[in-house]
XYZ file of C-alpha atoms in Angstrom:
449
model
C -15.516 76.549 -37.093
C -19.322 76.690 -37.492
C -21.466 77.407 -34.437
C -25.232 77.216 -34.054
C -27.377 79.246 -31.683
C -29.437 76.652 -29.827
C -31.577 76.224 -26.736
C -29.750 74.053 -24.209
C -31.086 72.316 -21.108
C -29.940 69.728 -18.625
C -31.466 66.256 -18.493
C -34.174 67.571 -16.190
C -35.356 70.004 -18.927
C -36.207 72.712 -16.405
C -34.307 75.896 -17.332
C -33.412 76.206 -21.037
C -31.000 78.939 -22.076
C -29.620 79.896 -25.487
C -25.948 79.516 -26.341
C -23.617 79.147 -29.326
C -23.006 75.427 -29.721
C -19.518 74.720 -31.061
C -18.510 71.214 -32.144
C -14.703 70.837 -32.194
C -13.319 67.804 -34.029
C -9.649 68.288 -33.164
C -7.683 69.532 -30.169
C -6.723 72.566 -32.245
C -10.363 73.382 -32.907
C -11.105 73.023 -29.186
C -8.297 75.477 -28.383
C -9.622 77.906 -31.011
C -13.122 77.636 -29.546
C -11.771 78.541 -26.110
C -9.903 81.560 -27.498
C -13.002 82.752 -29.373
C -15.722 82.083 -26.804
C -16.266 85.810 -26.091
C -17.186 87.835 -23.035
C -19.772 85.311 -21.811
C -17.183 82.559 -21.763
C -17.619 78.905 -22.569
C -18.185 75.527 -20.969
C -17.563 71.976 -22.177
C -20.530 69.643 -22.635
C -20.699 65.915 -23.197
C -23.881 63.906 -23.663
C -26.059 66.278 -21.641
C -26.821 63.994 -18.696
C -26.139 66.579 -15.975
C -29.638 67.145 -14.645
C -29.360 70.879 -13.991
C -27.521 73.805 -15.565
C -23.892 72.680 -15.247
C -23.382 72.348 -19.027
C -25.382 75.435 -20.052
C -24.040 78.933 -20.696
C -26.651 81.599 -21.451
C -25.412 83.992 -24.136
C -22.011 82.331 -24.353
C -20.433 79.269 -25.920
C -21.026 75.601 -25.216
C -18.377 73.205 -26.545
C -19.907 69.895 -27.614
C -16.986 67.527 -26.970
C -18.576 64.370 -28.348
C -16.708 64.797 -31.646
C -13.461 64.038 -29.809
C -14.205 60.363 -29.308
C -11.128 58.317 -30.138
C -9.824 55.437 -28.060
C -6.072 55.820 -28.435
C -4.612 52.852 -26.553
C -5.716 49.892 -24.465
C -3.326 48.023 -22.201
C -5.158 44.697 -22.087
C -2.533 43.237 -19.774
C -2.307 46.067 -17.290
C -5.935 47.176 -17.465
C -5.785 50.805 -18.565
C -7.275 52.807 -21.410
C -6.200 56.135 -22.951
C -9.075 57.885 -24.695
C -10.493 61.240 -25.682
C -12.753 63.008 -23.199
C -15.706 62.708 -25.588
C -15.731 58.901 -25.490
C -18.834 57.595 -23.713
C -18.889 54.901 -21.065
C -21.188 53.006 -23.435
C -18.459 52.959 -26.086
C -15.854 51.876 -23.547
C -18.056 48.951 -22.517
C -18.535 47.916 -26.138
C -14.775 47.839 -26.688
C -13.468 46.729 -23.299
C -15.892 44.032 -22.162
C -14.864 41.564 -24.899
C -11.298 42.016 -23.594
C -12.305 41.204 -20.022
C -12.369 44.751 -18.631
C -15.089 47.015 -17.259
C -15.205 50.690 -16.359
C -14.220 51.239 -12.704
C -17.287 53.346 -11.858
C -20.574 53.867 -13.681
C -23.587 55.920 -12.656
C -27.182 55.006 -13.534
C -26.542 55.761 -17.218
C -23.721 54.673 -19.502
C -24.363 57.665 -21.775
C -21.818 59.812 -19.957
C -18.526 60.946 -21.471
C -15.192 60.348 -19.781
C -14.694 64.109 -19.530
C -18.064 64.478 -17.874
C -17.299 61.579 -15.536
C -14.206 63.432 -14.302
C -15.804 66.881 -14.242
C -18.701 65.622 -12.107
C -16.543 62.991 -10.355
C -19.370 60.535 -10.838
C -20.136 57.781 -8.363
C -22.000 54.512 -8.696
C -23.314 51.545 -6.750
C -19.754 50.665 -5.700
C -18.647 53.857 -3.965
C -18.398 52.116 -0.591
C -15.724 49.898 -2.183
C -14.239 51.790 -5.134
C -14.845 55.491 -4.557
C -15.635 57.952 -7.346
C -14.485 57.916 -10.956
C -11.529 60.279 -10.511
C -9.915 57.888 -8.047
C -9.244 55.609 -11.037
C -7.879 58.322 -13.345
C -4.113 58.077 -13.764
C -3.788 61.352 -15.679
C -5.639 63.692 -18.006
C -4.795 66.447 -20.459
C -6.447 69.775 -19.685
C -6.884 72.695 -22.075
C -6.650 75.783 -19.857
C -7.822 79.361 -20.343
C -4.460 80.526 -21.688
C -4.681 78.020 -24.557
C -2.065 75.708 -23.078
C -2.461 71.981 -22.595
C -1.337 70.571 -19.253
C -0.852 66.946 -18.285
C -2.401 66.600 -14.839
C -1.927 63.768 -12.384
C -3.446 62.782 -9.025
C -2.227 64.499 -5.895
C -1.905 67.919 -7.501
C -4.114 70.945 -6.798
C -5.208 71.137 -10.439
C -6.299 67.497 -10.426
C -8.248 67.950 -7.196
C -9.902 71.133 -8.474
C -10.879 69.526 -11.792
C -12.267 66.285 -10.296
C -15.785 67.405 -9.456
C -15.034 70.952 -10.659
C -17.883 70.896 -13.213
C -15.691 71.914 -16.153
C -14.678 75.245 -14.611
C -10.895 74.684 -14.602
C -10.650 73.909 -18.324
C -11.561 71.465 -21.055
C -10.467 67.863 -20.543
C -9.079 66.500 -23.812
C -7.855 63.001 -22.961
C -7.679 60.732 -19.926
C -5.935 57.537 -18.872
C -8.201 55.373 -16.723
C -7.556 52.248 -14.665
C -10.090 49.461 -15.375
C -11.876 46.685 -13.473
C -11.187 43.070 -14.566
C -14.219 40.847 -15.202
C -14.730 37.282 -16.423
C -18.230 37.761 -17.848
C -20.712 40.429 -18.937
C -23.247 39.184 -16.389
C -23.928 40.124 -12.797
C -24.787 37.802 -9.910
C -27.558 39.693 -8.111
C -29.203 39.334 -4.704
C -32.550 41.092 -4.164
C -34.550 41.490 -0.957
C -37.312 43.632 0.464
C -36.893 45.876 3.502
C -39.998 46.712 5.516
C -39.050 50.308 6.364
C -36.120 52.724 6.408
C -34.614 51.450 9.659
C -34.774 47.878 8.377
C -33.032 48.973 5.188
C -30.248 50.874 6.942
C -29.647 47.959 9.303
C -29.280 45.543 6.383
C -26.919 47.868 4.531
C -24.775 48.537 7.596
C -24.487 44.856 8.494
C -23.785 43.347 5.070
C -22.724 45.993 2.522
C -19.065 45.017 2.891
C -19.850 41.666 1.266
C -20.837 43.234 -2.059
C -19.075 45.367 -4.638
C -22.330 46.969 -5.815
C -25.304 47.958 -3.688
C -28.373 50.190 -4.104
C -31.878 50.424 -2.685
C -35.031 51.711 -4.356
C -37.265 53.474 -1.817
C -41.007 54.008 -1.906
C -41.191 57.646 -0.820
C -44.999 57.641 -0.943
C -45.293 54.947 1.727
C -46.321 56.280 5.130
C -46.832 55.067 8.675
C -45.133 51.812 9.611
C -44.011 51.323 6.007
C -42.213 54.667 5.661
C -39.073 54.083 3.632
C -39.956 50.540 2.583
C -37.434 49.471 -0.004
C -36.141 46.953 -2.472
C -32.444 46.305 -1.883
C -30.384 45.076 -4.845
C -26.749 44.031 -4.577
C -24.396 42.299 -6.926
C -21.004 41.154 -8.083
C -19.529 40.484 -11.505
C -20.453 36.867 -12.171
C -17.478 34.493 -12.532
C -17.309 32.223 -15.550
C -18.145 29.081 -13.569
C -21.440 30.638 -12.404
C -22.790 30.746 -15.966
C -24.861 27.955 -17.502
C -23.124 26.032 -20.272
C -24.875 27.883 -23.097
C -23.903 31.313 -21.753
C -20.240 30.278 -21.484
C -19.938 30.253 -25.281
C -19.932 34.065 -25.349
C -19.422 35.102 -21.723
C -18.284 38.656 -22.486
C -20.943 39.587 -25.044
C -22.381 43.059 -24.439
C -25.912 43.248 -25.852
C -27.962 46.145 -24.472
C -31.655 45.971 -25.272
C -33.699 48.985 -26.365
C -37.380 49.732 -26.019
C -39.301 52.318 -28.068
C -38.408 55.912 -27.196
C -40.634 57.909 -24.892
C -43.047 60.052 -26.952
C -42.079 63.640 -27.695
C -45.295 64.862 -26.069
C -46.446 63.554 -22.698
C -49.523 65.015 -20.958
C -48.709 67.152 -17.937
C -49.467 65.496 -14.633
C -49.025 61.950 -15.925
C -46.647 61.203 -13.047
C -48.884 62.428 -10.254
C -49.401 60.975 -6.794
C -52.000 58.447 -7.961
C -50.024 56.965 -10.845
C -46.709 57.001 -9.004
C -48.363 55.540 -5.923
C -49.742 52.676 -8.004
C -46.368 52.101 -9.656
C -44.570 52.092 -6.304
C -47.050 49.629 -4.814
C -46.671 47.248 -7.736
C -42.882 47.586 -7.813
C -42.561 46.793 -4.128
C -45.006 43.908 -4.194
C -43.472 42.220 -7.224
C -39.984 42.270 -5.716
C -38.924 38.993 -4.111
C -38.669 38.845 -0.350
C -35.289 37.250 -0.906
C -33.657 36.007 -4.094
C -29.958 35.230 -4.461
C -27.627 34.571 -7.348
C -29.863 35.767 -10.167
C -27.873 36.347 -13.353
C -28.551 39.723 -14.976
C -26.876 41.398 -17.969
C -24.750 44.417 -17.124
C -27.195 46.886 -18.770
C -30.151 45.531 -16.777
C -28.312 45.798 -13.463
C -26.601 49.154 -13.934
C -28.606 51.065 -16.556
C -32.232 49.913 -16.818
C -33.484 53.347 -17.915
C -31.009 53.498 -20.805
C -33.213 50.958 -22.539
C -35.871 53.680 -22.973
C -34.474 56.480 -25.159
C -35.462 59.973 -23.980
C -37.053 58.629 -20.813
C -36.802 62.127 -19.320
C -39.758 63.136 -21.510
C -42.195 61.215 -19.312
C -42.281 64.173 -16.910
C -43.835 66.375 -19.585
C -42.711 69.750 -20.862
C -42.218 71.130 -17.356
C -39.402 68.683 -16.716
C -38.254 67.401 -13.366
C -35.829 68.127 -10.567
C -33.445 65.471 -9.369
C -32.524 66.167 -5.770
C -29.565 64.310 -4.279
C -27.935 64.908 -0.935
C -25.542 63.125 1.401
C -25.314 63.175 5.190
C -22.554 61.555 7.188
C -22.594 58.540 9.446
C -24.040 59.524 12.795
C -26.584 61.771 11.057
C -29.114 59.035 10.390
C -31.843 60.965 12.195
C -31.558 63.731 9.594
C -32.070 61.135 6.859
C -35.075 59.681 8.682
C -36.604 63.118 9.152
C -36.160 64.067 5.482
C -37.663 60.770 4.287
C -40.638 61.309 6.604
C -41.108 64.882 5.340
C -41.025 63.766 1.697
C -43.471 60.968 2.457
C -45.862 63.219 4.375
C -45.778 65.792 1.586
C -46.651 63.051 -0.904
C -43.918 63.933 -3.389
C -44.568 61.698 -6.418
C -41.140 60.152 -6.977
C -40.772 56.722 -8.533
C -37.001 57.034 -9.063
C -35.707 57.261 -5.511
C -32.550 55.441 -4.437
C -30.474 55.200 -1.269
C -26.814 54.207 -1.168
C -23.962 54.186 1.307
C -20.817 56.126 0.492
C -17.393 55.010 1.586
C -14.258 57.066 2.058
C -14.457 60.547 0.528
C -12.544 61.486 -2.586
C -9.832 64.166 -2.911
C -11.668 66.449 -5.340
C -12.354 69.794 -3.704
C -15.925 69.835 -5.021
C -16.415 66.065 -5.173
C -19.806 65.165 -3.776
C -19.363 61.933 -1.781
C -18.480 61.863 1.906
C -18.785 58.776 4.112
C -22.451 58.321 4.906
C -25.867 58.037 3.277
C -26.998 59.506 -0.033
C -30.587 59.778 -1.215
C -31.511 60.759 -4.781
C -35.046 61.341 -6.038
C -36.799 62.685 -9.128
C -39.702 65.101 -8.612
C -41.878 66.775 -11.284
C -40.738 70.397 -11.456
C -44.306 71.718 -11.491
C -45.212 70.345 -8.064
C -46.716 73.293 -6.111
C -44.382 74.713 -3.491
C -41.503 72.472 -4.527
C -38.834 75.199 -4.482
C -39.572 76.325 -0.929
C -39.795 72.716 0.266
C -36.399 71.794 -1.199
C -34.903 74.975 0.278
C -35.971 73.713 3.693
C -34.403 70.315 3.024
C -31.187 72.057 1.918
C -31.014 73.795 5.273
C -31.456 70.511 7.136
C -28.745 68.888 5.025
C -26.343 71.800 5.564
C -26.991 71.885 9.308
C -26.124 68.176 9.459
C -22.812 68.798 7.665
C -24.074 67.294 4.403
C -24.206 68.579 0.841
C -26.137 68.404 -2.423
C -24.719 67.074 -5.700
C -23.784 69.877 -8.087
C -24.087 67.669 -11.181
C -27.786 67.259 -10.422
C -28.532 70.639 -8.899
C -30.726 73.213 -10.607
C -31.823 75.477 -7.750
C -29.511 75.530 -4.673
C -29.165 78.917 -2.942
C -25.539 80.130 -3.145
C -25.243 81.046 0.538
C -25.351 77.354 1.491
C -22.546 76.329 -0.830
C -19.663 77.383 1.446
C -21.203 75.409 4.292
C -21.621 72.288 2.190
C -18.222 72.398 0.439
C -15.470 73.489 2.854
C -12.776 73.468 0.119
C -14.723 75.983 -1.960
C -12.349 78.825 -1.040
C -9.352 76.921 -2.386
C -11.277 76.119 -5.570
C -12.177 79.758 -6.164
C -8.615 80.879 -5.517
C -7.182 78.397 -8.013
C -9.779 79.447 -10.598
C -8.816 83.111 -10.202
C -5.163 82.243 -10.686
C -5.727 79.865 -13.600
C -8.509 81.763 -15.354
C -8.450 85.445 -14.307
C -10.699 86.513 -17.219
C -13.380 83.964 -16.395
C -13.144 82.168 -19.727
C -14.760 79.025 -18.333
C -18.208 79.760 -17.022
C -21.667 78.215 -16.950
C -25.170 78.918 -15.776
C -24.327 76.855 -12.687
C -21.187 78.850 -11.902
C -22.980 82.190 -12.268
C -25.921 81.049 -10.156
C -23.734 79.764 -7.330
C -20.820 82.179 -7.592
C -18.304 79.436 -8.269
């Protein structure tokens, strides 16, 4: 099987490393790639949307799983799909929406593979209702370090170690996923402005239970009385009778729009405090104070950035860090303090979102716990950024929170045990399942996973 030596990065483009990129087209080729990955091991990779180094492996092998992309079976009556791990959520939407089904959980991009969705145990705007992706997985087939293929179901240690395990228990080959029924490919969306962070949290706490999907964009450059001012967007899948007559002719049509790609070269410093501050001001001011029942296509509601190919280039060659943490209910003061610190430091982030998490998921390294999660993008070249984020990590850990491994690129390993109390069980299962360390990544070496 041919392999190319290539430079590999995460979506944040911050820490490229060189690896042998192997592209299996069959399960047999995937098994051969695992057997032949060498002393530096191997790691599976999907569409490369992990922001940090989770799907990189310096000096070793990276298995590009996107060639395994077959949809094997759809139960249109029962609402399940059996597919290869390399199938993207975009492809599932193309196939399933015309049949009246939607993926159970989607993050802010649909260009994520099913294998990656399980390995990172992705969450979306509906976690407070539906939990993470793995909660909807009925089973998956896992290629383990010994070359065997195991069928794994929920409630087993191997399932719980793999869900959120960042590809370190093996290579997912196929998965059976439970789907969400829908009547249309449109969303009914309510939008409102919140004057500050406390106003936002009060609105979310009081009314989130009324909506399946909920997210707030936060202006992290606003200070003083407006600290944490936000635009809150919530929605439901629109029923057929909510559509105007013309739209009812093709209610399940899935038609994502695309804008021109971001240029390959973007001047450094384009997204500085001045430009981001102007963007944030305009974005907040143009948002309605209150608008209800607006019909939006699924791509516009869930994946607005997918309409701009290679949007990650806008941060320039230095790339960006996406920092996401969660703190539990009762730790709101920690969230307030972190938002104030980011605002006072004038971190130029125009992609900052706050959500509420519901009940935690069984994955040992799954990120969500009941509480509040804030995610923000920051240019990697911002002076003093590393030390500043280290300080935030310590605040998060002290509050019993954690950072999201699928987006991490710089967490100090000594905080990991504090943030993930099931880490010991995960390491023990890995030693038993993979004593030679066949599955490894830049992330696992950096954090001692």
